CSV table of C-alpha atoms and ligand atoms in Angstrom, one decimal:
chain,number,residue,atom,x,y,z
A,1,MET,CA,13.8,-69.9,64.6
A,2,ASP,CA,10.9,-70.3,66.9
A,3,THR,CA,12.9,-71.2,70.8
A,4,ARG,CA,10.0,-71.4,72.3
A,5,GLY,CA,7.7,-74.1,74.2
A,6,GLY,CA,4.6,-75.3,72.5
A,7,PHE,CA,2.4,-78.5,73.1
A,8,SER,CA,2.6,-80.7,70.4
A,9,SER,CA,-0.4,-82.2,69.5
A,10,ARG,CA,-4.5,-80.8,70.0
A,11,LEU,CA,-4.8,-83.7,72.4
A,12,GLY,CA,-1.7,-82.5,74.8
A,13,PHE,CA,-3.0,-79.3,74.4
A,14,ILE,CA,-6.7,-80.1,76.3
A,15,LEU,CA,-5.4,-82.3,78.8
A,16,ALA,CA,-3.1,-79.2,79.3
A,17,ALA,CA,-5.7,-76.9,79.3
A,18,ALA,CA,-8.2,-79.6,81.6
A,19,GLY,CA,-5.4,-80.2,83.6
A,20,SER,CA,-5.1,-76.4,85.0
A,21,ALA,CA,-9.2,-75.8,85.0
A,22,VAL,CA,-9.8,-79.1,86.5
A,23,GLY,CA,-8.1,-78.6,90.6
A,24,LEU,CA,-9.2,-77.8,93.6
A,25,GLY,CA,-11.6,-75.1,92.6
A,26,ASN,CA,-14.0,-78.5,90.5
A,27,ILE,CA,-13.5,-80.9,93.3
A,28,TRP,CA,-13.1,-78.6,96.5
A,29,GLY,CA,-15.0,-75.5,95.9
A,30,PHE,CA,-17.2,-76.2,93.0
A,31,PRO,CA,-19.0,-79.1,95.6
A,32,THR,CA,-18.7,-76.8,98.9
A,33,GLN,CA,-20.4,-73.9,97.1
A,34,VAL,CA,-23.5,-76.0,95.6
A,35,ALA,CA,-23.8,-77.2,99.9
A,36,SER,CA,-23.6,-73.8,101.0
A,37,ASN,CA,-25.8,-72.0,98.4
A,38,GLY,CA,-28.8,-74.0,97.7
A,39,GLY,CA,-28.2,-76.4,95.9
A,40,GLY,CA,-29.2,-76.6,92.7
A,41,ALA,CA,-29.8,-73.4,92.1
A,42,PHE,CA,-25.8,-72.4,92.7
A,43,VAL,CA,-26.0,-75.4,89.6
A,44,LEU,CA,-28.0,-73.5,87.2
A,45,VAL,CA,-26.5,-70.3,87.8
A,46,TYR,CA,-23.0,-71.8,87.7
A,47,ILE,CA,-23.6,-73.2,83.8
A,48,PHE,CA,-25.0,-70.7,82.6
A,49,LEU,CA,-22.1,-68.4,84.1
A,50,THR,CA,-19.4,-70.5,82.3
A,51,PHE,CA,-21.4,-70.1,78.9
A,52,LEU,CA,-22.4,-67.0,79.0
A,53,LEU,CA,-19.0,-65.5,80.4
A,54,ALA,CA,-16.3,-67.5,80.9
A,55,TYR,CA,-16.2,-69.4,77.8
A,56,PRO,CA,-16.2,-65.9,75.5
A,57,VAL,CA,-13.4,-64.4,78.3
A,58,LEU,CA,-11.4,-68.2,77.3
A,59,MET,CA,-11.9,-66.9,74.3
A,60,ALA,CA,-10.1,-63.9,74.3
A,61,GLU,CA,-7.2,-65.4,76.2
A,62,LEU,CA,-6.5,-67.8,74.1
A,63,ILE,CA,-6.9,-65.5,71.1
A,64,ILE,CA,-4.3,-62.9,72.1
A,65,GLY,CA,-2.3,-65.7,73.5
A,66,ARG,CA,-1.3,-68.1,70.2
A,67,ALA,CA,-1.5,-64.3,68.8
A,68,ALA,CA,1.4,-62.9,70.8
A,69,GLN,CA,3.0,-65.9,71.4
A,70,SER,CA,4.0,-64.4,74.2
A,71,ASN,CA,3.1,-63.7,78.4
A,72,ILE,CA,0.4,-61.7,79.4
A,73,VAL,CA,2.3,-58.5,80.3
A,74,THR,CA,3.7,-58.6,76.5
A,75,ALA,CA,1.3,-59.9,74.9
A,76,LEU,CA,-1.3,-56.6,75.8
A,77,GLU,CA,1.7,-54.3,74.8
A,78,GLU,CA,1.4,-55.8,71.7
A,79,VAL,CA,-2.7,-55.7,71.2
A,80,SER,CA,-2.9,-51.6,72.6
A,81,GLU,CA,0.0,-50.8,69.4
A,82,SER,CA,-2.3,-52.5,67.1
A,83,LYS,CA,-4.4,-48.9,67.3
A,84,THR,CA,-2.1,-45.8,67.2
A,85,ASN,CA,-3.9,-42.8,68.2
A,86,ILE,CA,-3.1,-40.4,70.5
A,87,PHE,CA,-4.0,-42.1,73.9
A,88,GLY,CA,-1.1,-44.1,72.8
A,89,THR,CA,2.2,-44.4,74.7
A,90,TRP,CA,-0.7,-44.1,77.6
A,91,ILE,CA,-3.0,-47.3,76.5
A,92,LYS,CA,0.8,-49.2,76.6
A,93,LYS,CA,1.3,-48.6,80.1
A,94,VAL,CA,-1.9,-49.7,81.3
A,95,SER,CA,-2.1,-52.7,79.4
A,96,GLN,CA,1.7,-53.1,80.9
A,97,GLY,CA,-0.1,-52.7,84.4
A,98,ILE,CA,-2.9,-55.0,83.8
A,99,GLY,CA,-0.6,-57.9,82.5
A,100,PHE,CA,1.1,-57.1,86.0
A,101,TRP,CA,-2.1,-57.3,88.0
A,102,GLY,CA,-2.5,-60.6,85.7
A,103,VAL,CA,1.2,-62.2,87.0
A,104,LEU,CA,1.1,-61.3,90.7
A,105,THR,CA,-3.3,-61.9,91.3
A,106,ALA,CA,-1.9,-65.5,89.3
A,107,SER,CA,0.9,-66.1,91.5
A,108,LEU,CA,-1.5,-64.9,95.0
A,109,ILE,CA,-3.8,-67.6,94.0
A,110,LEU,CA,-1.0,-70.1,93.9
A,111,SER,CA,0.5,-69.1,97.2
A,112,PHE,CA,-3.0,-70.0,98.7
A,113,TYR,CA,-3.5,-72.9,96.5
A,114,ALA,CA,-0.6,-75.0,97.1
A,115,ILE,CA,-1.8,-74.6,101.4
A,116,VAL,CA,-5.1,-76.3,100.5
A,117,ALA,CA,-2.7,-79.0,98.0
A,118,GLY,CA,-1.2,-79.6,100.9
A,119,TRP,CA,-3.6,-80.3,103.3
A,120,MET,CA,-4.4,-83.5,100.2
A,121,ILE,CA,-1.1,-84.9,100.4
A,122,ALA,CA,-1.5,-83.9,104.3
A,123,PHE,CA,-4.4,-86.6,103.8
A,124,ALA,CA,-3.2,-89.2,101.5
A,125,VAL,CA,-0.3,-90.1,103.8
A,126,ALA,CA,-2.7,-90.0,107.4
A,127,PRO,CA,-4.4,-93.5,106.2
A,128,ILE,CA,-1.1,-94.9,105.4
A,129,ALA,CA,0.6,-94.0,109.1
A,130,ASN,CA,-2.8,-95.4,110.8
A,131,LEU,CA,-2.8,-98.7,108.9
A,132,LEU,CA,0.5,-98.5,110.0
A,133,GLY,CA,-0.2,-97.8,113.8
A,134,LEU,CA,1.0,-94.7,113.9
A,135,SER,CA,-2.0,-93.3,115.1
A,136,TYR,CA,-0.8,-90.3,116.7
A,137,LEU,CA,1.4,-89.1,113.3
A,138,ALA,CA,-2.2,-89.4,111.7
A,139,GLU,CA,-3.8,-87.2,114.4
A,140,TRP,CA,-0.6,-84.3,113.3
A,141,LEU,CA,-1.1,-84.8,109.8
A,142,THR,CA,-5.2,-83.8,110.1
A,143,SER,CA,-6.0,-81.5,112.7
A,144,PHE,CA,-4.4,-77.5,111.6
A,145,SER,CA,-1.9,-76.8,112.9
A,146,ALA,CA,0.9,-74.1,111.2
A,147,SER,CA,4.2,-76.9,110.6
A,148,ARG,CA,1.6,-79.4,109.2
A,149,ASN,CA,1.2,-76.6,106.4
A,150,LEU,CA,4.1,-75.3,106.5
A,151,LEU,CA,5.6,-78.8,105.5
A,152,PHE,CA,3.4,-80.4,103.6
A,153,CYS,CA,2.7,-77.0,101.6
A,154,LEU,CA,6.8,-77.2,101.0
A,155,LEU,CA,6.5,-80.3,99.4
A,156,PHE,CA,3.9,-79.2,97.0
A,157,TYR,CA,5.6,-76.5,96.3
A,158,LEU,CA,8.8,-79.2,95.6
A,159,LEU,CA,6.5,-80.9,93.2
A,160,THR,CA,5.0,-77.8,90.9
A,161,MET,CA,8.4,-76.2,90.5
A,162,SER,CA,10.0,-79.9,89.7
A,163,ILE,CA,7.4,-80.2,87.0
A,164,VAL,CA,8.2,-76.8,85.9
A,165,GLN,CA,11.1,-76.0,85.4
A,166,ARG,CA,10.8,-78.9,82.4
A,167,GLY,CA,9.5,-76.6,80.3
A,168,VAL,CA,6.0,-76.9,78.4
A,169,ARG,CA,6.0,-80.7,76.5
A,170,ALA,CA,8.0,-82.7,79.0
A,171,GLY,CA,7.1,-80.6,81.7
A,172,ILE,CA,3.8,-79.6,81.2
A,173,GLU,CA,2.2,-81.6,78.7
A,174,ARG,CA,3.3,-85.0,80.5
A,175,TRP,CA,2.6,-84.9,83.2
A,176,SER,CA,-1.6,-83.6,82.1
A,177,ARG,CA,-1.6,-86.1,80.2
A,178,ARG,CA,-0.7,-89.1,82.3
A,179,LEU,CA,-2.6,-87.7,85.6
A,180,MET,CA,-5.6,-86.1,83.9
A,181,PRO,CA,-7.7,-89.6,82.6
A,182,LEU,CA,-6.6,-91.6,85.8
A,183,LEU,CA,-8.0,-88.9,87.6
A,184,LEU,CA,-11.8,-89.3,86.2
A,185,LEU,CA,-11.5,-93.1,85.9
A,186,ILE,CA,-11.2,-92.7,89.8
A,187,ILE,CA,-14.2,-90.2,90.7
A,188,VAL,CA,-16.3,-91.9,88.7
A,189,VAL,CA,-15.3,-95.3,90.2
A,190,LEU,CA,-16.1,-93.1,93.7
A,191,ILE,CA,-19.7,-91.6,92.4
A,192,VAL,CA,-20.6,-95.5,92.1
A,193,TYR,CA,-20.1,-96.7,95.4
A,194,VAL,CA,-21.4,-93.9,96.9
A,195,ALA,CA,-24.5,-93.7,95.1
A,196,THR,CA,-25.1,-97.1,96.1
A,197,LEU,CA,-25.0,-96.3,100.1
A,198,GLU,CA,-28.1,-95.3,102.9
A,199,GLY,CA,-28.2,-91.2,102.5
A,200,ALA,CA,-27.0,-90.5,99.0
A,201,ILE,CA,-30.3,-89.8,98.0
A,202,ALA,CA,-31.1,-86.7,99.7
A,203,GLY,CA,-27.6,-85.4,99.1
A,204,TRP,CA,-28.9,-86.5,94.5
A,205,SER,CA,-32.1,-84.8,95.3
A,206,LEU,CA,-30.1,-82.0,96.7
A,207,TYR,CA,-27.6,-81.2,94.1
A,208,LEU,CA,-30.5,-81.7,91.5
A,209,LYS,CA,-33.7,-80.0,92.6
A,210,PRO,CA,-33.0,-75.3,91.9
A,211,ASP,CA,-34.5,-73.9,94.5
A,212,PHE,CA,-35.4,-71.4,91.4
A,213,SER,CA,-36.0,-68.1,94.4
A,214,ARG,CA,-32.3,-68.2,95.1
A,215,VAL,CA,-31.5,-67.8,91.2
A,216,PHE,CA,-30.8,-63.9,91.6
A,217,ASP,CA,-29.3,-63.3,95.0
A,218,SER,CA,-26.8,-60.8,94.3
A,219,SER,CA,-24.4,-62.9,96.8
A,220,LEU,CA,-25.2,-66.1,95.4
A,221,LEU,CA,-24.2,-64.4,91.3
A,222,ILE,CA,-21.0,-63.3,92.3
A,223,SER,CA,-20.3,-66.4,94.0
A,224,ALA,CA,-21.3,-68.1,90.9
A,225,MET,CA,-19.3,-66.1,88.8
A,226,GLY,CA,-15.8,-65.9,90.9
A,227,GLN,CA,-15.9,-69.7,90.5
A,228,ALA,CA,-16.9,-69.9,86.7
A,229,PHE,CA,-13.9,-67.7,86.0
A,230,PHE,CA,-11.4,-69.6,89.5
A,231,SER,CA,-12.6,-72.7,87.7
A,232,LEU,CA,-11.6,-72.0,83.8
A,233,SER,CA,-8.4,-70.0,85.2
A,234,LEU,CA,-9.6,-67.5,84.4
A,235,GLY,CA,-8.4,-63.5,84.1
A,236,VAL,CA,-4.3,-63.9,85.5
A,237,GLY,CA,-2.7,-64.6,81.8
A,238,THR,CA,-3.0,-68.8,82.8
A,239,MET,CA,-5.0,-69.6,79.1
A,240,LEU,CA,-2.9,-66.7,77.7
A,241,ILE,CA,0.0,-68.7,78.5
A,242,TYR,CA,-2.1,-71.8,77.3
A,243,GLY,CA,-2.3,-69.8,74.1
A,244,SER,CA,0.6,-69.0,73.5
A,245,TYR,CA,1.9,-72.8,73.1
A,246,ILE,CA,-0.9,-73.9,70.4
A,247,SER,CA,0.1,-74.3,67.1
A,248,LYS,CA,-1.7,-72.0,64.3
A,249,LYS,CA,-3.5,-75.1,62.9
A,250,GLU,CA,-5.4,-75.7,65.8
A,251,ASN,CA,-9.2,-74.2,65.5
A,252,LEU,CA,-9.2,-72.1,68.8
A,253,PRO,CA,-13.2,-71.8,69.0
A,254,LYS,CA,-14.0,-75.8,69.2
A,255,LEU,CA,-10.4,-75.9,71.6
A,256,GLY,CA,-12.0,-73.5,74.1
A,257,VAL,CA,-15.1,-75.7,74.2
A,258,ALA,CA,-13.2,-78.8,74.6
A,259,VAL,CA,-11.9,-77.6,77.4
A,260,THR,CA,-15.1,-75.7,79.0
A,261,PHE,CA,-17.0,-79.3,78.7
A,262,VAL,CA,-14.7,-81.0,80.6
A,263,ASP,CA,-14.6,-78.0,83.0
A,264,ILE,CA,-17.8,-78.5,84.0
A,265,GLY,CA,-18.3,-82.0,83.5
A,266,ILE,CA,-15.8,-82.6,85.9
A,267,ALA,CA,-17.4,-80.0,88.3
A,268,ILE,CA,-20.2,-81.8,87.7
A,269,LEU,CA,-19.2,-84.7,88.4
A,270,ALA,CA,-17.1,-83.6,91.6
A,271,GLY,CA,-20.7,-82.8,93.0
A,272,LEU,CA,-22.1,-86.3,91.9
A,273,LEU,CA,-19.8,-87.7,94.3
A,274,ILE,CA,-19.5,-85.3,97.1
A,275,ILE,CA,-23.1,-83.8,97.7
A,276,PRO,CA,-24.2,-86.9,98.3
A,277,ALA,CA,-20.7,-88.5,100.0
A,278,MET,CA,-22.1,-85.6,102.7
A,279,PHE,CA,-25.3,-86.8,103.3
A,280,VAL,CA,-23.8,-90.4,103.2
A,281,ALA,CA,-22.3,-88.8,106.0
A,282,GLU,CA,-25.0,-87.0,107.8
A,283,HIS,CA,-26.9,-90.6,107.3
A,284,ASN,CA,-24.3,-92.2,109.7
A,285,GLY,CA,-24.1,-89.3,112.7
A,286,VAL,CA,-21.9,-86.9,111.0
A,287,GLN,CA,-23.3,-83.1,111.3
A,288,ILE,CA,-22.9,-81.4,108.1
A,289,TYR,CA,-25.2,-78.6,108.1
A,290,THR,CA,-25.6,-76.3,111.1
A,291,THR,CA,-29.6,-76.8,112.7
A,292,ALA,CA,-30.5,-72.9,111.2
A,293,GLY,CA,-29.5,-75.0,107.7
A,294,GLN,CA,-26.5,-73.3,107.5
A,295,LEU,CA,-23.6,-75.2,105.9
A,296,LEU,CA,-20.8,-76.1,109.5
A,297,SER,CA,-17.6,-75.4,107.8
A,298,GLU,CA,-16.9,-73.7,104.1
A,299,ASP,CA,-13.7,-74.2,104.0
A,300,THR,CA,-12.9,-77.8,105.7
A,301,LEU,CA,-16.1,-79.8,104.6
A,302,LEU,CA,-13.9,-82.2,102.3
A,303,PHE,CA,-11.4,-82.8,104.8
A,304,THR,CA,-14.0,-83.5,107.9
A,305,VAL,CA,-17.0,-85.0,105.6
A,306,LEU,CA,-15.3,-87.4,103.4
A,307,PRO,CA,-12.9,-88.5,105.7
A,308,ALA,CA,-15.7,-89.6,108.2
A,309,LEU,CA,-17.9,-91.2,105.2
A,310,PHE,CA,-14.2,-93.2,104.9
A,311,SER,CA,-14.0,-94.0,107.8
A,312,THR,CA,-16.9,-95.7,108.1
A,313,MET,CA,-16.0,-98.0,105.3
A,314,GLY,CA,-13.7,-100.4,107.4
A,315,LEU,CA,-10.5,-101.7,106.2
A,316,ALA,CA,-11.8,-100.5,102.1
A,317,GLY,CA,-11.7,-97.1,103.7
A,318,TYR,CA,-8.2,-96.4,104.1
A,319,ILE,CA,-7.5,-97.3,100.6
A,320,VAL,CA,-10.8,-95.1,99.5
A,321,ALA,CA,-8.7,-92.1,101.2
A,322,ILE,CA,-5.4,-93.0,100.0
A,323,VAL,CA,-6.9,-92.7,96.3
A,324,PHE,CA,-8.7,-89.7,96.7
A,325,PHE,CA,-6.4,-87.1,97.8
A,326,ILE,CA,-3.9,-88.5,95.7
A,327,LEU,CA,-6.2,-87.5,92.8
A,328,MET,CA,-7.3,-84.2,94.3
A,329,THR,CA,-3.4,-83.9,94.8
A,330,ILE,CA,-2.6,-84.6,91.5
A,331,ALA,CA,-5.7,-82.5,89.8
A,332,ALA,CA,-4.0,-79.9,91.5
A,333,LEU,CA,-0.5,-80.4,90.5
A,334,THR,CA,-2.0,-79.5,87.0
A,335,SER,CA,-3.6,-76.4,88.0
A,336,SER,CA,-0.8,-74.9,89.6
A,337,ILE,CA,2.4,-75.6,87.9
A,338,SER,CA,-0.1,-73.5,85.6
A,339,MET,CA,-0.6,-70.6,88.0
A,340,LEU,CA,3.7,-71.5,88.1
A,341,GLU,CA,3.7,-70.9,84.7
A,342,VAL,CA,2.5,-67.0,84.2
A,343,PRO,CA,5.6,-65.6,86.3
A,344,VAL,CA,7.8,-67.9,85.1
A,345,ALA,CA,7.2,-67.1,81.1
A,346,LEU,CA,7.5,-63.6,81.8
A,347,ALA,CA,11.0,-63.7,83.5
A,348,VAL,CA,12.0,-66.2,80.8
A,349,GLU,CA,10.4,-64.2,77.8
A,350,ARG,CA,10.7,-60.9,79.1
A,351,HIS,CA,13.5,-60.8,81.6
A,352,SER,CA,15.4,-63.9,79.4
A,353,VAL,CA,16.4,-66.2,82.5
A,354,ALA,CA,17.4,-69.0,82.2
A,355,ARG,CA,13.5,-71.8,82.8
A,356,LYS,CA,15.4,-73.4,85.4
A,357,LYS,CA,16.5,-70.7,87.3
A,358,ALA,CA,13.3,-68.2,87.0
A,359,THR,CA,11.0,-71.6,88.4
A,360,TRP,CA,13.4,-72.2,91.6
A,361,LEU,CA,13.6,-68.3,93.0
A,362,ILE,CA,9.7,-67.1,91.4
A,363,GLY,CA,9.0,-70.7,93.2
A,364,LEU,CA,10.4,-69.8,96.6
A,365,VAL,CA,9.4,-66.3,96.6
A,366,ILE,CA,5.9,-67.3,95.9
A,367,PHE,CA,6.7,-70.3,98.9
A,368,LEU,CA,7.7,-67.5,100.9
A,369,VAL,CA,4.0,-65.8,100.9
A,370,SER,CA,2.1,-69.2,101.2
A,371,VAL,CA,4.2,-68.9,105.0
A,372,PHE,CA,3.4,-65.7,105.6
A,373,ILE,CA,-0.1,-66.5,105.3
A,374,ILE,CA,-0.2,-69.9,107.2
A,375,TYR,CA,1.6,-67.6,110.1
A,376,ASN,CA,-1.5,-65.3,109.6
A,377,PHE,CA,-4.0,-67.9,108.4
A,378,GLY,CA,-7.1,-66.3,110.0
A,379,GLU,CA,-6.9,-63.1,108.5
A,380,LEU,CA,-5.3,-63.7,105.0
A,381,PHE,CA,-6.4,-67.5,103.8
A,382,GLY,CA,-10.3,-66.0,103.4
A,383,LEU,CA,-9.2,-62.5,102.4
A,384,VAL,CA,-6.2,-63.6,99.6
A,385,ILE,CA,-8.8,-66.1,98.0
A,386,ALA,CA,-11.9,-63.6,98.0
A,387,ILE,CA,-9.9,-60.6,96.8
A,388,THR,CA,-7.9,-63.2,94.0
A,389,THR,CA,-11.2,-65.0,93.3
A,390,LYS,CA,-13.5,-62.9,93.6
A,391,TYR,CA,-12.7,-59.7,92.2
A,392,SER,CA,-9.4,-59.8,90.7
A,393,GLU,CA,-10.3,-62.7,88.3
A,394,PRO,CA,-13.8,-61.0,86.7
A,395,LEU,CA,-12.1,-57.8,86.5
A,396,ILE,CA,-9.3,-58.8,85.0
A,397,GLY,CA,-11.5,-60.7,82.7
A,398,LEU,CA,-13.7,-58.2,81.7
A,399,LEU,CA,-10.4,-55.7,81.1
A,400,LEU,CA,-9.8,-58.3,78.9
A,401,CYS,CA,-13.0,-58.5,77.2
A,402,VAL,CA,-12.4,-54.4,76.6
A,403,PHE,CA,-8.6,-55.3,74.9
A,404,VAL,CA,-10.5,-57.3,72.3
A,405,GLY,CA,-12.9,-55.5,71.8
A,406,TRP,CA,-12.5,-51.7,71.7
A,407,ILE,CA,-8.7,-52.2,71.6
A,408,TRP,CA,-7.8,-54.9,69.5
A,409,ARG,CA,-8.0,-53.8,65.3
A,410,ARG,CA,-10.3,-56.0,64.2
A,411,ASP,CA,-8.6,-56.9,60.6
A,412,LEU,CA,-6.2,-58.6,62.6
A,413,LEU,CA,-8.0,-60.3,65.4
A,414,LEU,CA,-10.1,-61.8,62.5
A,415,LYS,CA,-6.9,-62.6,60.6
A,416,GLU,CA,-5.7,-65.1,64.2
A,417,ILE,CA,-9.0,-66.7,64.5
A,418,LYS,CA,-9.0,-67.3,61.2
A,419,GLN,CA,-5.3,-69.9,61.3
A,420,GLY,CA,-7.1,-73.6,61.9
A,421,PHE,CA,-10.3,-71.5,61.4
A,422,SER,CA,-10.9,-70.6,57.7
A,423,ASP,CA,-14.6,-70.6,57.2
A,424,VAL,CA,-14.9,-68.2,60.4
A,425,GLU,CA,-16.4,-65.9,59.1
A,426,THR,CA,-19.4,-67.2,58.4
A,427,GLY,CA,-20.1,-69.3,61.4
A,428,ILE,CA,-21.4,-68.3,64.1
A,429,PHE,CA,-18.8,-68.1,66.2
A,430,TRP,CA,-18.2,-65.0,64.2
A,431,LEU,CA,-21.4,-64.1,64.0
A,432,ILE,CA,-21.4,-63.3,68.2
A,433,TRP,CA,-18.2,-63.5,70.2
A,434,PRO,CA,-16.7,-59.4,68.6
A,435,PHE,CA,-19.9,-58.2,69.4
A,436,TYR,CA,-20.7,-60.7,72.5
A,437,VAL,CA,-17.3,-59.6,74.0
A,438,ARG,CA,-17.4,-55.5,73.2
A,439,PHE,CA,-21.1,-54.7,74.8
A,440,ILE,CA,-22.5,-57.9,76.5
A,441,CYS,CA,-19.5,-59.4,78.0
A,442,PRO,CA,-18.2,-56.8,79.9
A,443,LEU,CA,-22.3,-55.2,80.9
A,444,ILE,CA,-23.2,-58.7,83.1
A,445,ILE,CA,-19.7,-58.7,84.6
A,446,ALA,CA,-19.6,-54.7,86.1
A,447,VAL,CA,-24.1,-55.5,86.4
A,448,VAL,CA,-22.7,-58.2,88.8
A,449,PHE,CA,-20.5,-56.5,90.6
A,450,TYR,CA,-22.9,-52.8,90.8
A,451,ASN,CA,-25.8,-55.5,92.3
A,452,ARG,CA,-23.2,-56.9,95.0
A,453,ILE,CA,-21.5,-53.6,96.1
A,454,ILE,CA,-24.9,-51.9,96.3
B,1,LIG,N1,-9.1,-73.6,87.8
B,1,LIG,C1,-8.1,-74.1,88.9
B,1,LIG,C2,-9.5,-74.9,89.8
B,1,LIG,O1,-10.2,-75.3,89.4
B,1,LIG,C3,-6.8,-73.2,89.3
B,1,LIG,C4,-6.3,-72.5,88.5
B,1,LIG,C5,-5.5,-73.3,88.1
B,1,LIG,C6,-6.8,-71.5,88.4
B,1,LIG,N2,-4.9,-71.9,87.4
B,1,LIG,C7,-5.1,-71.1,87.4
B,1,LIG,C8,-7.5,-70.4,88.7
B,1,LIG,C9,-5.0,-69.3,87.3
B,1,LIG,C10,-6.9,-68.8,88.6
B,1,LIG,C11,-6.4,-68.7,87.4
B,1,LIG,O2,-8.7,-75.9,90.4
């Protein structure tokens, strides 16, 4: 009866969802934000907001997804139908609208993400070109140009699409399972290596000592909130659709905790690698901060500081560079497949398009958006990132809380969580969470926005 795909096991889901969560956001975005937002203070706020806001929203997505067994648009429609009242058809229309907004956001996120991921591939190839004596090629690979951006962005789309077209088990799950453990191993090895270098201590101290005076800074708060949502892949239906692939036998709140811990863990580890590495580079004469203490270049930290670091390592540096940027590509790939899955699942389920066809068609369209961004980089790149991650994701997250807290019938919600977690009613999760997503979460998100706008 059920022809939808699904994860084959609990570990399969955790690795796939963690694969989605762990990506450029953890390894590139998080350390960059830490470095430009006062070090430890940002780390502290980020961890706090992840548990306070992101985990509850993650649970909302997983639960809605598993209950509805469908993509975000259909799922929100169903939730809105659970309560029949005079606003019935009106609420249904709004739900559809919010669902499509999520799908659009997921697609736009992919459109900039693939550009950055393409740089990772280029930077992985550059040391090989150097080793082969093709320094001219290496120079092109590591310098900003539309042609380079275009070529490697396209390459990254091809990788993403070839995985997504295979479906949940053979594509998404299999590759996440293979790639995630490898990623962790490589990061740990690099941390240990960097820790032995001179200058690393200054990085450790910036990273681990919070400057408490900055903790309530409104721009730090909104950045940390955006980062928390982005990092857990929230607010666009990614976790919702992954939730729909989980077996009814699983305990959802527990799975959510596992994914959250893996995501935070990898971000913190990436910080332990990148922040000390920045200071090692500085120690070696690479300028990182301006004299005024501003991070020299926010969006290129990884691409200037790290290659500079690697180049001081002699021949071993080539190997480390190749490994590191392959690792980044892998991390990006297990995330990008989860973004593309959002519109693809919608097309497959709602419009009965074959998965292969949907993957290639939608992939092509989003690629064209990337091309447009590449040719209008200065105006569009930062803008698309800000609109999608800083504003869209938390706002949709807020609306998902409203769905679960106000629109969904409480007995149906409980029934869903009970599957795989039969004594949920007596536990702490059910005691806090429904109330929490009903009142507290929307309120906090709204206050952070309000503070920012005022
Ligand atoms: N969380 C991923 C990262 O940290 C990015 C990501 C994957 C994502 N899927 C998403 C972000 C959906 C927002 C929405 O890199």
